Short mmCIF file of C-alpha atoms and ligand atoms in Angstrom, two decimals:
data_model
loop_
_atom_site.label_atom_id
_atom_site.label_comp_id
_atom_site.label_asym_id
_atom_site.label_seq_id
_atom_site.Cartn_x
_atom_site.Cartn_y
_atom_site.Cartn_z
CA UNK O 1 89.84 105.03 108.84
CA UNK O 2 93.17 103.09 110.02
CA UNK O 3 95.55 104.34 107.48
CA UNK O 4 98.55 107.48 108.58
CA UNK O 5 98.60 109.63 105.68
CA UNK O 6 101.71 111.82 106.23
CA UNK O 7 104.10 108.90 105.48
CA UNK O 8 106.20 107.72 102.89
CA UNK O 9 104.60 103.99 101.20
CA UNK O 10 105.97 101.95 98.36
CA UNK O 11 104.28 103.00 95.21
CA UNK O 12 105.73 100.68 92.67
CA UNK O 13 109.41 98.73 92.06
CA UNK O 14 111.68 100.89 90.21
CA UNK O 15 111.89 98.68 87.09
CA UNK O 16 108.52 98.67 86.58
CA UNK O 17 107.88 101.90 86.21
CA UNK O 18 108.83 102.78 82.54
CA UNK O 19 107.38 105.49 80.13
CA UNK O 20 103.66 103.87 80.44
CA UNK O 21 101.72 105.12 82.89
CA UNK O 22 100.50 103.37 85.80
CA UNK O 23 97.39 102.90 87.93
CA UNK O 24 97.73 102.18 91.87
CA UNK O 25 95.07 103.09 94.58
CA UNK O 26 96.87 103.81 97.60
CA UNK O 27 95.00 104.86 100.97
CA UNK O 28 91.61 104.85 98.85
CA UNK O 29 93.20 107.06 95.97
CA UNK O 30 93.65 106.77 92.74
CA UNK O 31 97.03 107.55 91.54
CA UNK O 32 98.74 107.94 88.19
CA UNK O 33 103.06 106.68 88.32
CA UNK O 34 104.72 107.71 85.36
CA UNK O 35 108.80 107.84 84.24
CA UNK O 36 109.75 111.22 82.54
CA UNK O 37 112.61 111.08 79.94
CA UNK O 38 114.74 112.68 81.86
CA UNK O 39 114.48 109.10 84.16
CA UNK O 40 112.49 110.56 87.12
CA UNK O 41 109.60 109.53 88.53
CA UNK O 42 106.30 111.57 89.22
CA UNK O 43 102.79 110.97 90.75
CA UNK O 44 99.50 112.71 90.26
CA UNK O 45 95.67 111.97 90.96
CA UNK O 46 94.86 109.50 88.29
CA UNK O 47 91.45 111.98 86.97
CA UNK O 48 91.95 113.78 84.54
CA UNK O 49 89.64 117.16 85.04
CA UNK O 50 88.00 117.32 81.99
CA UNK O 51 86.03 114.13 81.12
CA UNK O 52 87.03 112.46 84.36
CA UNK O 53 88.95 109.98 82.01
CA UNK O 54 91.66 108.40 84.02
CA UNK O 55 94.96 109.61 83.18
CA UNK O 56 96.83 106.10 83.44
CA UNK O 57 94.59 105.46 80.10
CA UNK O 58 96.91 108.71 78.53
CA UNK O 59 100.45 108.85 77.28
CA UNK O 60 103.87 110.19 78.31
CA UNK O 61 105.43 113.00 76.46
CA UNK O 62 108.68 113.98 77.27
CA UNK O 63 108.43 114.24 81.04
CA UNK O 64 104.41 115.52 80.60
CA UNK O 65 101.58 112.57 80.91
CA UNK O 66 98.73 113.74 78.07
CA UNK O 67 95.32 113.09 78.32
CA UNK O 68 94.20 110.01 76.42
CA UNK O 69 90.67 111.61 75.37
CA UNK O 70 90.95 115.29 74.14
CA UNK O 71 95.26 115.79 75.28
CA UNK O 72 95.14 117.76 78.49
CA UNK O 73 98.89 117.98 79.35
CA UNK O 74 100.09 117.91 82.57
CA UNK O 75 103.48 118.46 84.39
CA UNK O 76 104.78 116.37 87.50
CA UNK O 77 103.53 119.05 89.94
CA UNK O 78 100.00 118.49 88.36
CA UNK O 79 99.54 121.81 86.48
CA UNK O 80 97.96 121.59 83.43
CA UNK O 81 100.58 123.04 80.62
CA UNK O 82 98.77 122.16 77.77
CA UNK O 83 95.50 122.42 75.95
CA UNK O 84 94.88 121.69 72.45
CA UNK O 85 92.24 123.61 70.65
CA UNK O 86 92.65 126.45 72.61
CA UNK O 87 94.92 129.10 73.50
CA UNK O 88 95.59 128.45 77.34
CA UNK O 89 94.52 125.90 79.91
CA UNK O 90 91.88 127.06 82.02
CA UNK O 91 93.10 128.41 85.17
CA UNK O 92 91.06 125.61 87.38
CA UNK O 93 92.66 122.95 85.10
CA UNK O 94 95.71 121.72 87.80
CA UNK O 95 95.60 117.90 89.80
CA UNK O 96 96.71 117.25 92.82
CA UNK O 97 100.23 115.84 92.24
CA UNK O 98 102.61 113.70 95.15
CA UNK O 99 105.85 113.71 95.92
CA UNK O 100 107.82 110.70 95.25
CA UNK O 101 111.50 109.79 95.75
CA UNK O 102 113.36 106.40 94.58
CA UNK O 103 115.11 104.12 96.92
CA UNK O 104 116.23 100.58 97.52
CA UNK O 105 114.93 100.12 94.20
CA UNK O 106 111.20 100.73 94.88
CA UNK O 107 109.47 104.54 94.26
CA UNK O 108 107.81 105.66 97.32
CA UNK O 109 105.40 108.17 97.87
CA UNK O 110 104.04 110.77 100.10
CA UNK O 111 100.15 110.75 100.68
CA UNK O 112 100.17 113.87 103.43
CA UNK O 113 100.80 117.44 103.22
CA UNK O 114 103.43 117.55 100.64
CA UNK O 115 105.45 120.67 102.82
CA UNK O 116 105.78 117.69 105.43
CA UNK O 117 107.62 115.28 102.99
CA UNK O 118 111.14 115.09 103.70
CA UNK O 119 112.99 112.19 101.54
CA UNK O 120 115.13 111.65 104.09
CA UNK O 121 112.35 110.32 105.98
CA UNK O 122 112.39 107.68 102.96
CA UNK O 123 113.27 103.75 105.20
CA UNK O 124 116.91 102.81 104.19
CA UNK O 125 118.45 99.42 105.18
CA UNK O 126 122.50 100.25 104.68
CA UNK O 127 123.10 96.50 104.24
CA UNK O 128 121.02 96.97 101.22
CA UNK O 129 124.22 99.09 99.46
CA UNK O 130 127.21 97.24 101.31
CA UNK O 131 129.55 94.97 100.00
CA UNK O 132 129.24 91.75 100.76
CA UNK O 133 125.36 91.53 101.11
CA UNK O 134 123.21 89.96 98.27
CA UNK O 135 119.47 91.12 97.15
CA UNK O 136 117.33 89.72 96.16
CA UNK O 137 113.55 90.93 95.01
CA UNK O 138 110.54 89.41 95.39
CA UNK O 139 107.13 89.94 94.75
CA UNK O 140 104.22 92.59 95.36
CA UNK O 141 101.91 90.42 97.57
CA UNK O 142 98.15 91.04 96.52
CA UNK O 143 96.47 90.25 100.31
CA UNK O 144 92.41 91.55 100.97
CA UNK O 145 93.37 92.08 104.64
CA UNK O 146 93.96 95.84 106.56
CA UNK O 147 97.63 96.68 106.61
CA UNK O 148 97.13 96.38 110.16
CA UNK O 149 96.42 92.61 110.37
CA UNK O 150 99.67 92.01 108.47
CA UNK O 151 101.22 94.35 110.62
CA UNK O 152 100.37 92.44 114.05
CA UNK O 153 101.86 89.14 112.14
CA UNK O 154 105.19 91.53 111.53
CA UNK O 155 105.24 92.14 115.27
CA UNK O 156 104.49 88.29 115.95
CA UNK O 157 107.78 85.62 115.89
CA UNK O 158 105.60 83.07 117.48
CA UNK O 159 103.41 82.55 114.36
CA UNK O 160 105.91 80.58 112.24
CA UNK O 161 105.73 77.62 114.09
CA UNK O 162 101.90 77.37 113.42
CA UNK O 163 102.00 78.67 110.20
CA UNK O 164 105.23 77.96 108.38
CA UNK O 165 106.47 74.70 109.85
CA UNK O 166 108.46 74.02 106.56
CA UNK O 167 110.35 76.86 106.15
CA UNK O 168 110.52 79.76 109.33
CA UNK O 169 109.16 77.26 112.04
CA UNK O 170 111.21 74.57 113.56
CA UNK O 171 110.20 71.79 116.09
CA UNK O 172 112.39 73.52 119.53
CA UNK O 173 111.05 76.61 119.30
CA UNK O 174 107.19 76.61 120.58
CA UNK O 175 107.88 78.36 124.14
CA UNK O 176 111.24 80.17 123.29
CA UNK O 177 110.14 83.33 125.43
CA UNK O 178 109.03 86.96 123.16
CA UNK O 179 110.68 89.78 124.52
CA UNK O 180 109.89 93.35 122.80
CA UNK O 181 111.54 97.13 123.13
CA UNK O 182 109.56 100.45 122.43
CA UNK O 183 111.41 102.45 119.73
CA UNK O 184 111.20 106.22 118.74
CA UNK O 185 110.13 104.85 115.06
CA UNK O 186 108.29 101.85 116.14
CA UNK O 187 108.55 98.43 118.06
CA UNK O 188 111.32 95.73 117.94
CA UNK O 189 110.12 91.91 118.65
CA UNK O 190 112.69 89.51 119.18
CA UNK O 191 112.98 85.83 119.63
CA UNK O 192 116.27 83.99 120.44
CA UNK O 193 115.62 79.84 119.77
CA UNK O 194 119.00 78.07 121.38
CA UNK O 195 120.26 74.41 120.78
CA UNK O 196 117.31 73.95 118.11
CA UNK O 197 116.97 72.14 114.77
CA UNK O 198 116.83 74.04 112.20
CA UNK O 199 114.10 75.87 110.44
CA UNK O 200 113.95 74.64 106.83
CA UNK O 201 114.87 77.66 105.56
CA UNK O 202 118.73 77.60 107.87
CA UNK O 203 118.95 73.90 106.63
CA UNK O 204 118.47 75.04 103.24
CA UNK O 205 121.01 77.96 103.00
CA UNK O 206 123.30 76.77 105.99
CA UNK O 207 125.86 74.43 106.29
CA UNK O 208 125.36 73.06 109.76
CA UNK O 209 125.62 69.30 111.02
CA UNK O 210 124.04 70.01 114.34
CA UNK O 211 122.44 72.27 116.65
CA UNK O 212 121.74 76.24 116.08
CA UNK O 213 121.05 79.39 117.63
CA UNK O 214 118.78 81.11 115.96
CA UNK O 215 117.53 84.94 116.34
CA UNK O 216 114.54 86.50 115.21
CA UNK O 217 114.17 90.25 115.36
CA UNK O 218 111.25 91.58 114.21
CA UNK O 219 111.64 95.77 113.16
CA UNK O 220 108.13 97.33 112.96
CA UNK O 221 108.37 100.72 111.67
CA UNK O 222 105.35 103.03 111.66
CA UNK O 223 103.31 102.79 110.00
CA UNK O 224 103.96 100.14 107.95
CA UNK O 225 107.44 99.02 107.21
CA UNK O 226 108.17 95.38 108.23
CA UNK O 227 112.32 94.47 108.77
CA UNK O 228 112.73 91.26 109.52
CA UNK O 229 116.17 90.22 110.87
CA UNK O 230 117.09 87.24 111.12
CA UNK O 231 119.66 84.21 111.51
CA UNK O 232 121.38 81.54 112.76
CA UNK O 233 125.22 80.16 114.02
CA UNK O 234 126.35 77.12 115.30
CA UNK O 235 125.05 76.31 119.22
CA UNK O 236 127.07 78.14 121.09
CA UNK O 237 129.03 80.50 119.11
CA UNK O 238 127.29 83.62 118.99
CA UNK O 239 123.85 85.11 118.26
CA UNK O 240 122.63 88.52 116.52
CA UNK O 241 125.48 90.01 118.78
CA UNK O 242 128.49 88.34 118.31
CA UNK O 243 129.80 86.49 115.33
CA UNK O 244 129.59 82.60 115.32
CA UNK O 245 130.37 79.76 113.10
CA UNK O 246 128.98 79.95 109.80
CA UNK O 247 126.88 82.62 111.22
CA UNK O 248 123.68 83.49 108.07
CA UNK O 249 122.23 86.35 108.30
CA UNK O 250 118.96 87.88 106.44
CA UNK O 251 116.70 90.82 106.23
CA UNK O 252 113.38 89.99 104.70
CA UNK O 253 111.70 93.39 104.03
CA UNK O 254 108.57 93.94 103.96
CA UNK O 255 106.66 97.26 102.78
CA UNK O 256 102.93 97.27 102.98
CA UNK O 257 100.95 99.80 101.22
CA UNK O 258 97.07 100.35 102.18
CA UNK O 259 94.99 99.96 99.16
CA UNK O 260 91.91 99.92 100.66
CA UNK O 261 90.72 99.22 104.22
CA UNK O 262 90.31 95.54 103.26
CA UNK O 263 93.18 95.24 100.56
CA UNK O 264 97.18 95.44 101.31
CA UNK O 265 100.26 95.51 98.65
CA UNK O 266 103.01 93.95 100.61
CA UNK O 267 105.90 94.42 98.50
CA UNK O 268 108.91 92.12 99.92
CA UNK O 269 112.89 91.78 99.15
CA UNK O 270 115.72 89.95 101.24
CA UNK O 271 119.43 91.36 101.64
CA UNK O 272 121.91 87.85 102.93
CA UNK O 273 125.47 88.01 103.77
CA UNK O 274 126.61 84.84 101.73
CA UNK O 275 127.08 84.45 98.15
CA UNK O 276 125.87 87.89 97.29
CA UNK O 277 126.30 87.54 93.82
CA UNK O 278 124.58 84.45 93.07
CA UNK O 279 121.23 84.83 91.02
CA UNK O 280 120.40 80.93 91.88
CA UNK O 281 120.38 81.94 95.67
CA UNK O 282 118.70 84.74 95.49
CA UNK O 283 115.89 82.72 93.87
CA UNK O 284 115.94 79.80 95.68
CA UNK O 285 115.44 82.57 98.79
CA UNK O 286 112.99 83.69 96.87
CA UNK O 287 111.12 80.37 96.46
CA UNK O 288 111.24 79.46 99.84
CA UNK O 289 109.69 83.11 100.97
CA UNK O 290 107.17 82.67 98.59
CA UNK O 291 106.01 79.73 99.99
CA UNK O 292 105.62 80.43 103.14
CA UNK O 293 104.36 84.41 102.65
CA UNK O 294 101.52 82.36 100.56
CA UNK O 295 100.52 81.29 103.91
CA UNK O 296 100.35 84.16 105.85
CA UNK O 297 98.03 85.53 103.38
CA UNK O 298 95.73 82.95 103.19
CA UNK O 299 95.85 83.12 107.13
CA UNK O 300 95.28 87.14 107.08
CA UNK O 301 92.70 86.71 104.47
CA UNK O 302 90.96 84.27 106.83
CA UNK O 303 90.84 86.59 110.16
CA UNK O 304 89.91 90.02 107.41
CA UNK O 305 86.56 87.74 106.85
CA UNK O 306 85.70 86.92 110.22
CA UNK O 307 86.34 90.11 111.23
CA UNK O 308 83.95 91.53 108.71
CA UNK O 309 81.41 88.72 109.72
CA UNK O 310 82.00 89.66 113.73
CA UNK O 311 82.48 93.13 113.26
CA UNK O 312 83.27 94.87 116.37
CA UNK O 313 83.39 92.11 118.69
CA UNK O 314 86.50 91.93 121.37
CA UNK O 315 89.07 89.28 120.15
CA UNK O 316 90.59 87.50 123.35
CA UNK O 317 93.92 88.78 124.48
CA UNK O 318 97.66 87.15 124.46
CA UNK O 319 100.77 87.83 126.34
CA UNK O 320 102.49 87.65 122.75
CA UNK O 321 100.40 90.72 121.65
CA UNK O 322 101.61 93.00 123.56
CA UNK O 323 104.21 94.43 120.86
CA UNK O 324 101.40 94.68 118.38
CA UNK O 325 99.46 96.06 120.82
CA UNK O 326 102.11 99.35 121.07
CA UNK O 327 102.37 99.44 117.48
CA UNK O 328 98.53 99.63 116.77
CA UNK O 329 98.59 102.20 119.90
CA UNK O 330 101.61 104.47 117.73
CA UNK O 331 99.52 104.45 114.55
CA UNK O 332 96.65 105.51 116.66
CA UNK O 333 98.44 108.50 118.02
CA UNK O 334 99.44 109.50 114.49
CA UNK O 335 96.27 108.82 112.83
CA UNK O 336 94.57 111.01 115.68
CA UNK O 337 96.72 113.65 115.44
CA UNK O 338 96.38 114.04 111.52
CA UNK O 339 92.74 114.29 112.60
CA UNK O 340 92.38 116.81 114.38
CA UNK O 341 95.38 118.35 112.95
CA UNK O 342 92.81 118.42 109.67
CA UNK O 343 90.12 119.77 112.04
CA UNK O 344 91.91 122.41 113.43
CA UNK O 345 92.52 124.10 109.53
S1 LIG K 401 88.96 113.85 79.38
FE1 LIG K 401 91.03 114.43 79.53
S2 LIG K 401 91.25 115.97 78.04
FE2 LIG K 401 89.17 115.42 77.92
FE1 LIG K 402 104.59 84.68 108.46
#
C-alpha cells in the first residue's frame, strides 16, 4: 500500500460538482460527491446499506442524497434520516461520510481520521487570488501509473529535455546542474538554465529576441501536490529572485489523487503574471500543457508496465534522483506511521 491516508486530495473541480451525484474512487474507495442546495459540498461512501446499490445511482434532495432503489435518505455526515415505509431508520443504517472543504476552485477531501482534518491544512497558492495573476484550468489527467511515479517526474527538471523538447525542453539545457532543499512539507528541485534558447513554451508567451535565463523550481508537497514554478527574463537581468526584463512567470499545479495503486487523477491548472484576463491565453497555455502532459503520461504509463512485468527488481540509481528519493522516503515515514498508528488502536 503506497498511498498516506490522513491528507487532504482533490476530489473533483468545483464546477463540476452540481446537484447530481458523483462517483470517484479515491485511495481504493468508492465515494459519493454531491452539492446540497444550500451550495456546499459533501462526501460519503458511495454504498448504500441496504441493497448495496451505489448511492451516485440516487438523487439529491435538498441537501440529503436519496437512495435510488427503495429512498434511504442520508445527511452529509452519513446518517441515515430517512426511511420510507417505515417509521424510523434502523439504528445500524449510517455511512461513513468525509470531510471536504472547497478551494482554488477544486473540492478536496480528507481520507484519514476525520478529528485529524484541519482545512487549513487544505494547499493554497496566494498568487492564485492576487491581482495581477491569470488562471487558467486545465484538465483531470486519466494516467494508469502509482501517484508515486508521477510524483518522481514532479521532483525531476531534467526530464523535459527528453521528453518535451517542443514545449518545456530547450537545446542549452542538458547538463544545467539539479540542486534540491529538504522542506518541512516536502522537497524543492530547482534548475536555473542561463544564456539559453528558449523552451517553446517562453518563445510562445515571451517577447524575447535573444538569450534567457530560465528557472525551474519544482515544489513537491507530501504527499502529492506538484507546484511547478517556473520562468524566464532576459540573459542577465534577473532570475526567480530578482526582477528582469520581461520577466514571465508561471505556476503549473498539479494535484494527483490515488485511484488505485496503478491509476492516478492528476488534476492540473496554471496561475501567469501577464495578461491575466485574457481567455485566449489562458487556452493557448492550456494547449501547450496539454501537449506536453500527454507525454509524460504515455512515458509513466510505459515504466507502470514494466514495473508490473519486473516486479520487484532494483532500478539503477541517478545523481538526479536524489530529491525523489527524500520525497518517496517522507511518504514512507507517514505511511508507516499511519500503520502502526492503526495497529496500536
Ligand atoms: S438499496 Fe438503497 S434503499 Fe434499498
Ligand atoms: Fe513532464
Amino acid at each position: 500500500m503506497t498511498f498516506v491516508r490522513n491528507a487532504w486530495y482533490v476530489a473533483s473541480w468545483s464546477h463540476d460538482l452540481t446537484s447530481e451525484p458523483v462517483a470517484e474512487t479515491i485511495l481504493g474507495e468508492n465515494v459519493v460527491l454531491w452539492r446540497g442546495e444550500d451550495g456546499l459540498s459533501r462526501a460519503a461512501q458511495n454504498l448504500c446499506p441496504h441493497r448495496f446499490l451505489p448511492l451516485s445511482k440516487g438523487s439529491v434532495r435538498g441537501n440529503h442524497l436519496q437512495c435510488g432503489y427503495h429512498g434511504l435518505t442520508f445527511d452529509g455526515t452519513g446518517a441515515c434520516v430517512d426511511a420510507p415505509t417505515q417509521t424510523a431508520p434502523p439504528a445500524d443504517c449510517g455511512i461513513r461520510s468525509y470531510p471536504v472543504h472547497e478551494n482554488m476552485g477544486m473540492v478536496w477531501i480528507w481520507m484519514g481520521d476525520p478529528a485529524l482534518a484541519d482545512p487549513a491544512d487544505v494547499y493554497d497558492l496566494p498568487e492564485y487570488h492576487q491581482d495581477g495573476w491569470g488562471v487558467g484550468y486545465g484538465d483531470a489527467l486519466d494516467v494508469e501509473a502509482n501517484y508515486l511515479l508521477l510524483c518522481d517526474n514532479l521532483c525531476d527538471p531534467t526530464h523535459v529535455n527528453y521528453v518535451h523538447p517542443s514545449t518545456l525542453g530547450n537545446p542549452d539545457g542538458f547538463n544545467a546542474p539539479v540542486t534540491y532543499e529538504d522542506m518541512p512539507w516536502g522537497v524543492i528541485t530547482e534548475r536555473l538554465t542561463v544564456n539559453s534558447g528558449p523552451t517553446g513554451f517562453v518563445e510562445a508567451v515571451g517577447d524575447y529576441a535573444g538569450k534567457v535565463d530560465m528557472w525551474q523550481r519544482y515544489l513537491m508537497y507530501v504527499p502529492s501536490v506538484s507546484i511547478i514554478d517556473f520562468g524566464a527574463t532576459a540573459t542577465g537581468t534577473g532570475s526567480y529572485t530578482g526582477g528582469g526584463d520581461g520577466r514571465i512567470h508561471v505556476f503549473s499545479c498539479h494535484f494527483m489523487t490515488p485511484v488505485t495503486e496503478t491509476r492516478t487523477i492528476d488534476r492540473w491548472l496554471h496561475v501567469r503574471n501577464f495578461t491575466p484576463d485574457d481567455p485566449a491565453v489562458s487556452d493557448g497555455i492550456s494547449e501547450q500543457f496539454r501537449f506536453a502532459f500527454a507525454e509524460d503520461k504515455e512515458i509513466l504509463q510505459a515504466v507502470q508496465d514494466e514495473e508490473n512485468r519486473h516486479d520487484g527488481r532494483v532500478k539503477v540509481g541517478l545523481d538526479l534522483d536524489a530529491s525523489a528519493g527524500l520525497f518517496r522516503l517522507k511518504v514512507n515515514r507517514l505511511i508507516r506511521a499511519e500503520t502502526q498508528a492503526e495497529a496500536a488502536e
